[in-house]
């Protein structure tokens, strides 16, 4: 096995439940991986700016697949930005605001390259919860009618989080059936669906890096815990599900590691070096 790139999801995978990780241990492992010319990629459903903040001391040695693959960065420069067409943004916001009762939705947001956006009416507790995943976040007037032109931004994804009392599977299926044909959604955990262009997923994001660095599928090792990680877990023979991964993910991979709270990613990477 000659691994040339490792990629890990963040929430529920690399990060523990306190939204952090063992910086000292990661620093030591990263240094050894890079000495072997192994690329290290954080692949997340959240925004690039958050990843930059979480890896502030390491970002020059890493690549980033953000927003489930809609925005890919290498050497701190954009390698791919796959934005949603304006008409698809409008249609999706109409679906969210017309098809679902407001009491069923904890929050929804629009994610761009420059920032993520929530409605100005959002409560402070929900704003703080959203900020946990999107720390470049702005309140805007009437989120339901925003457009890329109005925001002066490229919109790459739209998120919707359903309340705990909602039957998530039913709501998710209703949402997916109502989306424009060129869009799809992926479950990222916590009753949240992230909507983007149908070609967007973490494996597609990794393909951009594979082409740049001339890396084959069987030279990649990946880690994840939820549905939006499946594409990259199944991309390679070396896809690892976390011990805390959802059952549907565990059923589709052959490699497993410890939970996110037990440093499962670092435990496997330590063996790699």
Short mmCIF file of N, CA and C in Angstrom, two decimals, residues 93-245:
data_model
loop_
_atom_site.label_atom_id
_atom_site.label_comp_id
_atom_site.label_asym_id
_atom_site.label_seq_id
_atom_site.Cartn_x
_atom_site.Cartn_y
_atom_site.Cartn_z
N UNK A 93 -34.93 27.94 -2.42
CA UNK A 93 -35.44 28.75 -1.31
C UNK A 93 -36.96 28.74 -1.29
N UNK A 94 -37.58 28.72 -2.46
CA UNK A 94 -39.04 28.63 -2.53
C UNK A 94 -39.53 27.31 -1.96
N UNK A 95 -38.85 26.22 -2.27
CA UNK A 95 -39.22 24.91 -1.73
C UNK A 95 -39.16 24.93 -0.21
N UNK A 96 -38.07 25.44 0.33
CA UNK A 96 -37.88 25.46 1.78
C UNK A 96 -38.95 26.30 2.46
N UNK A 97 -39.24 27.45 1.89
CA UNK A 97 -40.14 28.38 2.57
C UNK A 97 -41.62 28.12 2.30
N UNK A 98 -41.94 27.38 1.24
CA UNK A 98 -43.33 27.12 0.92
C UNK A 98 -43.77 25.71 1.30
N UNK A 99 -42.85 24.76 1.32
CA UNK A 99 -43.21 23.37 1.53
C UNK A 99 -43.17 22.96 3.01
N UNK A 100 -42.35 23.64 3.80
CA UNK A 100 -42.17 23.23 5.19
C UNK A 100 -42.67 24.30 6.15
N UNK A 101 -43.31 23.84 7.23
CA UNK A 101 -43.78 24.75 8.27
C UNK A 101 -42.59 25.33 9.02
N UNK A 102 -42.66 26.60 9.34
CA UNK A 102 -41.53 27.26 10.01
C UNK A 102 -41.17 26.59 11.33
N UNK A 103 -42.18 26.03 12.01
CA UNK A 103 -41.91 25.40 13.30
C UNK A 103 -41.15 24.08 13.14
N UNK A 104 -41.09 23.55 11.92
CA UNK A 104 -40.37 22.31 11.66
C UNK A 104 -38.90 22.54 11.33
N UNK A 105 -38.53 23.80 11.11
CA UNK A 105 -37.17 24.12 10.69
C UNK A 105 -36.44 24.87 11.81
N UNK A 106 -35.33 24.32 12.25
CA UNK A 106 -34.51 25.02 13.25
C UNK A 106 -33.84 26.22 12.60
N UNK A 107 -33.27 26.00 11.45
CA UNK A 107 -32.67 27.11 10.70
C UNK A 107 -32.38 26.67 9.28
N UNK A 108 -32.28 27.62 8.37
CA UNK A 108 -31.70 27.33 7.07
C UNK A 108 -30.77 28.47 6.71
N UNK A 109 -29.80 28.15 5.92
CA UNK A 109 -28.79 29.15 5.58
C UNK A 109 -28.36 29.00 4.14
N UNK A 110 -27.82 30.06 3.63
CA UNK A 110 -27.25 30.10 2.28
C UNK A 110 -25.75 30.26 2.45
N UNK A 111 -25.00 29.41 1.75
CA UNK A 111 -23.54 29.42 1.90
C UNK A 111 -22.89 29.87 0.61
N UNK A 112 -22.06 30.89 0.73
CA UNK A 112 -21.32 31.39 -0.42
C UNK A 112 -19.83 31.20 -0.25
N UNK A 113 -19.08 31.72 -1.21
CA UNK A 113 -17.63 31.63 -1.14
C UNK A 113 -17.09 32.60 -0.10
N UNK A 114 -17.68 33.78 -0.01
CA UNK A 114 -17.20 34.80 0.92
C UNK A 114 -17.70 34.60 2.34
N UNK A 115 -18.93 34.10 2.47
CA UNK A 115 -19.55 34.01 3.79
C UNK A 115 -20.73 33.06 3.72
N UNK A 116 -21.26 32.72 4.89
CA UNK A 116 -22.56 32.05 4.99
C UNK A 116 -23.56 33.10 5.47
N UNK A 117 -24.85 32.87 5.16
CA UNK A 117 -25.86 33.88 5.43
C UNK A 117 -27.09 33.27 6.09
N UNK A 118 -27.60 33.96 7.11
CA UNK A 118 -28.84 33.58 7.77
C UNK A 118 -29.77 34.79 7.81
N UNK A 119 -31.03 34.53 8.07
CA UNK A 119 -32.00 35.63 8.12
C UNK A 119 -31.76 36.48 9.37
N UNK A 120 -32.00 37.76 9.24
CA UNK A 120 -31.76 38.67 10.37
C UNK A 120 -32.68 38.38 11.55
N UNK A 121 -33.77 37.66 11.30
CA UNK A 121 -34.72 37.37 12.37
C UNK A 121 -34.30 36.16 13.21
N UNK A 122 -33.23 35.49 12.86
CA UNK A 122 -32.82 34.29 13.57
C UNK A 122 -32.50 34.61 15.02
N UNK A 123 -32.86 33.71 15.91
CA UNK A 123 -32.62 33.95 17.33
C UNK A 123 -31.13 33.83 17.64
N UNK A 124 -30.70 34.44 18.72
CA UNK A 124 -29.29 34.40 19.07
C UNK A 124 -28.80 32.97 19.35
N UNK A 125 -29.59 32.14 20.07
CA UNK A 125 -29.12 30.77 20.29
C UNK A 125 -28.92 29.99 18.99
N UNK A 126 -29.83 30.17 18.03
CA UNK A 126 -29.69 29.46 16.75
C UNK A 126 -28.53 30.04 15.93
N UNK A 127 -28.37 31.36 16.01
CA UNK A 127 -27.22 31.98 15.35
C UNK A 127 -25.93 31.41 15.90
N UNK A 128 -25.85 31.29 17.23
CA UNK A 128 -24.64 30.75 17.86
C UNK A 128 -24.39 29.30 17.45
N UNK A 129 -25.48 28.52 17.33
CA UNK A 129 -25.35 27.13 16.90
C UNK A 129 -24.82 27.06 15.47
N UNK A 130 -25.35 27.89 14.60
CA UNK A 130 -24.90 27.92 13.21
C UNK A 130 -23.46 28.39 13.11
N UNK A 131 -23.11 29.36 13.94
CA UNK A 131 -21.75 29.90 13.95
C UNK A 131 -20.72 28.83 14.32
N UNK A 132 -21.18 27.84 15.06
CA UNK A 132 -20.31 26.72 15.45
C UNK A 132 -19.75 26.02 14.21
N UNK A 133 -20.52 26.00 13.10
CA UNK A 133 -20.11 25.33 11.87
C UNK A 133 -19.72 26.31 10.76
N UNK A 134 -20.20 27.53 10.86
CA UNK A 134 -19.92 28.55 9.83
C UNK A 134 -19.53 29.83 10.55
N UNK A 135 -18.24 29.96 10.84
CA UNK A 135 -17.84 31.10 11.66
C UNK A 135 -17.59 32.38 10.86
N UNK A 136 -17.81 32.33 9.55
CA UNK A 136 -17.95 33.55 8.76
C UNK A 136 -19.42 33.62 8.37
N UNK A 137 -20.19 34.28 9.21
CA UNK A 137 -21.65 34.24 9.12
C UNK A 137 -22.23 35.64 9.20
N UNK A 138 -23.17 35.94 8.29
CA UNK A 138 -23.79 37.26 8.26
C UNK A 138 -25.31 37.15 8.31
N UNK A 139 -25.92 38.07 9.01
CA UNK A 139 -27.38 38.20 8.98
C UNK A 139 -27.76 39.06 7.78
N UNK A 140 -28.82 38.64 7.06
CA UNK A 140 -29.30 39.41 5.93
C UNK A 140 -30.81 39.56 6.02
N UNK A 141 -31.32 40.57 5.36
CA UNK A 141 -32.76 40.81 5.33
C UNK A 141 -33.43 39.84 4.36
N UNK A 142 -34.48 39.17 4.83
CA UNK A 142 -35.31 38.29 4.00
C UNK A 142 -34.46 37.26 3.24
N UNK A 143 -33.92 36.32 3.96
CA UNK A 143 -33.08 35.28 3.38
C UNK A 143 -33.80 34.52 2.27
N UNK A 144 -35.11 34.41 2.37
CA UNK A 144 -35.89 33.63 1.41
C UNK A 144 -35.82 34.20 -0.01
N UNK A 145 -35.40 35.44 -0.16
CA UNK A 145 -35.38 36.06 -1.49
C UNK A 145 -33.98 36.46 -1.94
N UNK A 146 -32.95 36.00 -1.25
CA UNK A 146 -31.60 36.41 -1.65
C UNK A 146 -31.23 35.80 -2.99
N UNK A 147 -30.32 36.47 -3.68
CA UNK A 147 -29.77 35.99 -4.95
C UNK A 147 -28.26 36.20 -4.90
N UNK A 148 -27.52 35.49 -5.75
CA UNK A 148 -26.07 35.73 -5.81
C UNK A 148 -25.74 37.19 -6.08
N UNK A 149 -26.52 37.81 -6.95
CA UNK A 149 -26.26 39.22 -7.28
C UNK A 149 -26.46 40.11 -6.07
N UNK A 150 -27.53 39.86 -5.32
CA UNK A 150 -27.81 40.67 -4.13
C UNK A 150 -26.72 40.50 -3.08
N UNK A 151 -26.23 39.28 -2.92
CA UNK A 151 -25.19 39.02 -1.93
C UNK A 151 -23.80 39.38 -2.43
N UNK A 152 -23.68 39.56 -3.74
CA UNK A 152 -22.36 39.77 -4.35
C UNK A 152 -21.43 38.63 -3.98
N UNK A 153 -21.95 37.42 -4.16
CA UNK A 153 -21.22 36.22 -3.78
C UNK A 153 -21.67 35.07 -4.68
N UNK A 154 -20.85 34.06 -4.80
CA UNK A 154 -21.24 32.84 -5.48
C UNK A 154 -21.85 31.89 -4.45
N UNK A 155 -23.07 31.47 -4.67
CA UNK A 155 -23.74 30.58 -3.73
C UNK A 155 -23.42 29.14 -4.12
N UNK A 156 -22.85 28.42 -3.19
CA UNK A 156 -22.41 27.05 -3.47
C UNK A 156 -23.28 26.00 -2.80
N UNK A 157 -23.99 26.35 -1.74
CA UNK A 157 -24.87 25.38 -1.09
C UNK A 157 -25.92 26.08 -0.25
N UNK A 158 -26.97 25.35 0.04
CA UNK A 158 -28.05 25.83 0.90
C UNK A 158 -28.32 24.74 1.94
N UNK A 159 -28.36 25.11 3.19
CA UNK A 159 -28.56 24.14 4.26
C UNK A 159 -29.90 24.29 4.93
N UNK A 160 -30.46 23.19 5.37
CA UNK A 160 -31.70 23.21 6.13
C UNK A 160 -31.59 22.19 7.26
N UNK A 161 -31.89 22.63 8.47
CA UNK A 161 -31.85 21.76 9.65
C UNK A 161 -33.26 21.64 10.21
N UNK A 162 -33.73 20.41 10.29
CA UNK A 162 -35.08 20.16 10.78
C UNK A 162 -35.08 19.97 12.30
N UNK A 163 -36.17 20.38 12.93
CA UNK A 163 -36.32 20.24 14.38
C UNK A 163 -36.40 18.76 14.77
N UNK A 164 -36.08 18.47 16.02
CA UNK A 164 -36.05 17.09 16.50
C UNK A 164 -37.42 16.40 16.42
N UNK A 165 -38.51 17.18 16.49
CA UNK A 165 -39.84 16.55 16.47
C UNK A 165 -40.24 16.09 15.07
N UNK A 166 -39.48 16.50 14.05
CA UNK A 166 -39.80 16.16 12.67
C UNK A 166 -39.27 14.77 12.33
N UNK A 167 -40.05 14.00 11.57
CA UNK A 167 -39.56 12.73 11.04
C UNK A 167 -38.56 13.07 9.94
N UNK A 168 -37.29 12.96 10.26
CA UNK A 168 -36.26 13.45 9.36
C UNK A 168 -36.26 12.73 8.01
N UNK A 169 -36.44 11.42 8.03
CA UNK A 169 -36.43 10.67 6.78
C UNK A 169 -37.53 11.12 5.83
N UNK A 170 -38.72 11.37 6.39
CA UNK A 170 -39.84 11.84 5.58
C UNK A 170 -39.54 13.23 5.02
N UNK A 171 -39.09 14.13 5.90
CA UNK A 171 -38.78 15.50 5.47
C UNK A 171 -37.68 15.52 4.43
N UNK A 172 -36.65 14.70 4.65
CA UNK A 172 -35.53 14.64 3.72
C UNK A 172 -35.98 14.17 2.34
N UNK A 173 -36.80 13.12 2.30
CA UNK A 173 -37.28 12.60 1.02
C UNK A 173 -38.17 13.60 0.31
N UNK A 174 -39.03 14.28 1.07
CA UNK A 174 -39.89 15.31 0.47
C UNK A 174 -39.05 16.43 -0.13
N UNK A 175 -38.01 16.82 0.60
CA UNK A 175 -37.13 17.88 0.10
C UNK A 175 -36.44 17.43 -1.19
N UNK A 176 -35.88 16.25 -1.19
CA UNK A 176 -35.12 15.78 -2.35
C UNK A 176 -36.00 15.65 -3.59
N UNK A 177 -37.24 15.23 -3.40
CA UNK A 177 -38.15 15.08 -4.54
C UNK A 177 -38.58 16.43 -5.12
N UNK A 178 -38.45 17.49 -4.32
CA UNK A 178 -38.92 18.81 -4.75
C UNK A 178 -37.83 19.70 -5.32
N UNK A 179 -36.59 19.26 -5.23
CA UNK A 179 -35.48 20.10 -5.69
C UNK A 179 -35.41 20.15 -7.21
N UNK A 180 -34.86 21.23 -7.76
CA UNK A 180 -34.62 21.28 -9.20
C UNK A 180 -33.76 20.09 -9.64
N UNK A 181 -33.93 19.66 -10.87
CA UNK A 181 -33.28 18.44 -11.36
C UNK A 181 -31.76 18.49 -11.27
N UNK A 182 -31.20 19.68 -11.39
CA UNK A 182 -29.73 19.78 -11.41
C UNK A 182 -29.13 19.82 -10.01
N UNK A 183 -29.97 19.75 -8.98
CA UNK A 183 -29.48 19.80 -7.60
C UNK A 183 -29.72 18.49 -6.88
N UNK A 184 -28.98 18.29 -5.81
CA UNK A 184 -29.21 17.15 -4.92
C UNK A 184 -28.84 17.57 -3.51
N UNK A 185 -29.22 16.77 -2.52
CA UNK A 185 -28.86 17.09 -1.15
C UNK A 185 -28.19 15.90 -0.49
N UNK A 186 -27.37 16.19 0.51
CA UNK A 186 -26.67 15.16 1.26
C UNK A 186 -26.88 15.39 2.74
N UNK A 187 -27.06 14.31 3.48
CA UNK A 187 -27.22 14.41 4.92
C UNK A 187 -25.85 14.56 5.57
N UNK A 188 -25.72 15.58 6.40
CA UNK A 188 -24.43 15.81 7.06
C UNK A 188 -24.49 15.61 8.56
N UNK A 189 -25.59 15.00 9.03
CA UNK A 189 -25.76 14.77 10.46
C UNK A 189 -26.55 15.88 11.11
N UNK A 190 -26.98 15.64 12.34
CA UNK A 190 -27.68 16.65 13.13
C UNK A 190 -28.95 17.14 12.44
N UNK A 191 -29.67 16.22 11.74
CA UNK A 191 -30.93 16.55 11.05
C UNK A 191 -30.74 17.62 9.98
N UNK A 192 -29.58 17.64 9.38
CA UNK A 192 -29.24 18.69 8.42
C UNK A 192 -29.02 18.12 7.02
N UNK A 193 -29.63 18.79 6.04
CA UNK A 193 -29.41 18.50 4.63
C UNK A 193 -28.67 19.67 4.00
N UNK A 194 -27.65 19.37 3.20
CA UNK A 194 -26.92 20.38 2.46
C UNK A 194 -27.17 20.19 0.97
N UNK A 195 -27.71 21.21 0.35
CA UNK A 195 -28.14 21.17 -1.04
C UNK A 195 -27.10 21.86 -1.92
N UNK A 196 -26.75 21.23 -3.03
CA UNK A 196 -25.79 21.82 -3.96
C UNK A 196 -26.01 21.21 -5.34
N UNK A 197 -25.14 21.57 -6.28
CA UNK A 197 -25.24 20.97 -7.61
C UNK A 197 -25.08 19.46 -7.49
N UNK A 198 -25.78 18.71 -8.34
CA UNK A 198 -25.82 17.26 -8.21
C UNK A 198 -24.45 16.60 -8.42
N UNK A 199 -23.54 17.30 -9.08
CA UNK A 199 -22.20 16.74 -9.29
C UNK A 199 -21.28 16.94 -8.09
N UNK A 200 -21.76 17.67 -7.10
CA UNK A 200 -20.92 18.00 -5.94
C UNK A 200 -20.95 16.89 -4.91
N UNK A 201 -19.79 16.40 -4.55
CA UNK A 201 -19.61 15.53 -3.38
C UNK A 201 -18.12 15.53 -3.04
N UNK A 202 -17.79 14.94 -1.92
CA UNK A 202 -16.40 15.01 -1.47
C UNK A 202 -15.45 14.24 -2.38
N UNK A 203 -15.93 13.16 -2.98
CA UNK A 203 -15.08 12.42 -3.92
C UNK A 203 -14.75 13.27 -5.14
N UNK A 204 -15.75 14.00 -5.65
CA UNK A 204 -15.51 14.87 -6.80
C UNK A 204 -14.51 15.97 -6.44
N UNK A 205 -14.63 16.47 -5.21
CA UNK A 205 -13.65 17.46 -4.74
C UNK A 205 -12.25 16.88 -4.67
N UNK A 206 -12.15 15.66 -4.17
CA UNK A 206 -10.84 15.01 -4.11
C UNK A 206 -10.27 14.74 -5.49
N UNK A 207 -11.14 14.48 -6.47
CA UNK A 207 -10.66 14.24 -7.84
C UNK A 207 -9.87 15.44 -8.37
N UNK A 208 -10.28 16.64 -7.97
CA UNK A 208 -9.54 17.83 -8.40
C UNK A 208 -8.11 17.80 -7.87
N UNK A 209 -7.97 17.39 -6.62
CA UNK A 209 -6.64 17.29 -6.02
C UNK A 209 -5.87 16.11 -6.62
N UNK A 210 -6.57 15.02 -6.91
CA UNK A 210 -5.92 13.86 -7.52
C UNK A 210 -5.30 14.24 -8.88
N UNK A 211 -6.04 15.00 -9.66
CA UNK A 211 -5.54 15.41 -10.96
C UNK A 211 -4.33 16.32 -10.82
N UNK A 212 -4.39 17.21 -9.85
CA UNK A 212 -3.28 18.15 -9.65
C UNK A 212 -2.01 17.43 -9.23
N UNK A 213 -2.17 16.44 -8.34
CA UNK A 213 -0.99 15.77 -7.78
C UNK A 213 -0.72 14.40 -8.39
N UNK A 214 -1.52 14.01 -9.39
CA UNK A 214 -1.36 12.72 -10.06
C UNK A 214 -1.42 11.57 -9.06
N UNK A 215 -2.56 11.45 -8.40
CA UNK A 215 -2.78 10.43 -7.37
C UNK A 215 -3.95 9.55 -7.78
N UNK A 216 -3.76 8.24 -7.72
CA UNK A 216 -4.80 7.28 -8.10
C UNK A 216 -5.73 7.01 -6.93
N UNK A 217 -6.90 6.43 -7.25
CA UNK A 217 -7.89 6.14 -6.21
C UNK A 217 -7.33 5.23 -5.12
N UNK A 218 -6.53 4.24 -5.52
CA UNK A 218 -6.02 3.29 -4.54
C UNK A 218 -4.77 3.80 -3.82
N UNK A 219 -4.47 5.08 -4.00
CA UNK A 219 -3.38 5.73 -3.26
C UNK A 219 -3.92 6.74 -2.25
N UNK A 220 -5.23 6.60 -1.96
CA UNK A 220 -5.92 7.52 -1.05
C UNK A 220 -6.45 6.76 0.16
N UNK A 221 -6.41 7.40 1.32
CA UNK A 221 -7.05 6.89 2.53
C UNK A 221 -8.03 7.95 3.03
N UNK A 222 -9.28 7.53 3.32
CA UNK A 222 -10.31 8.48 3.73
C UNK A 222 -10.99 8.05 5.02
N UNK A 223 -11.58 9.03 5.71
CA UNK A 223 -12.25 8.79 6.99
C UNK A 223 -13.55 9.58 7.04
N UNK A 224 -14.62 8.96 7.57
CA UNK A 224 -15.89 9.66 7.67
C UNK A 224 -16.87 8.98 8.60
N UNK A 225 -18.01 9.63 8.80
CA UNK A 225 -19.00 9.10 9.74
C UNK A 225 -20.43 9.22 9.24
N UNK A 226 -20.67 9.96 8.15
CA UNK A 226 -22.05 10.20 7.75
C UNK A 226 -22.23 10.10 6.24
N UNK A 227 -23.48 10.25 5.81
CA UNK A 227 -23.83 10.04 4.41
C UNK A 227 -23.00 10.89 3.45
N UNK A 228 -22.73 12.13 3.83
CA UNK A 228 -21.99 12.99 2.92
C UNK A 228 -20.52 12.61 2.79
N UNK A 229 -20.10 11.60 3.57
CA UNK A 229 -18.73 11.08 3.45
C UNK A 229 -18.65 9.83 2.56
N UNK A 230 -19.80 9.25 2.23
CA UNK A 230 -19.79 7.96 1.55
C UNK A 230 -19.06 7.98 0.21
N UNK A 231 -19.25 9.03 -0.56
CA UNK A 231 -18.61 9.08 -1.88
C UNK A 231 -17.10 8.96 -1.75
N UNK A 232 -16.51 9.66 -0.80
CA UNK A 232 -15.06 9.56 -0.68
C UNK A 232 -14.63 8.29 0.05
N UNK A 233 -15.47 7.74 0.91
CA UNK A 233 -15.14 6.47 1.55
C UNK A 233 -15.12 5.33 0.54
N UNK A 234 -16.02 5.39 -0.43
CA UNK A 234 -16.12 4.34 -1.44
C UNK A 234 -15.22 4.60 -2.65
N UNK A 235 -14.59 5.76 -2.68
CA UNK A 235 -13.67 6.11 -3.77
C UNK A 235 -12.44 5.21 -3.76
N UNK A 236 -12.03 4.79 -2.58
CA UNK A 236 -10.77 4.10 -2.39
C UNK A 236 -10.95 2.77 -1.67
N UNK A 237 -10.06 1.82 -1.83
CA UNK A 237 -10.13 0.59 -1.03
C UNK A 237 -9.82 0.85 0.44
N UNK A 238 -9.35 2.07 0.76
CA UNK A 238 -8.93 2.37 2.12
C UNK A 238 -9.80 3.46 2.74
N UNK A 239 -11.11 3.22 2.71
CA UNK A 239 -12.06 4.12 3.35
C UNK A 239 -12.41 3.60 4.74
N UNK A 240 -12.25 4.45 5.75
CA UNK A 240 -12.47 4.06 7.14
C UNK A 240 -13.71 4.75 7.72
N UNK A 241 -14.60 3.96 8.31
CA UNK A 241 -15.74 4.50 9.05
C UNK A 241 -15.36 4.59 10.52
N UNK A 242 -15.79 5.67 11.15
CA UNK A 242 -15.54 5.85 12.58
C UNK A 242 -16.43 4.90 13.38
N UNK A 243 -16.01 4.59 14.59
CA UNK A 243 -16.83 3.74 15.45
C UNK A 243 -18.18 4.38 15.72
N UNK A 244 -18.24 5.70 15.70
CA UNK A 244 -19.49 6.44 15.96
C UNK A 244 -20.26 6.74 14.67
N UNK A 245 -19.82 6.19 13.54
CA UNK A 245 -20.49 6.44 12.26
C UNK A 245 -21.90 5.87 12.27
#
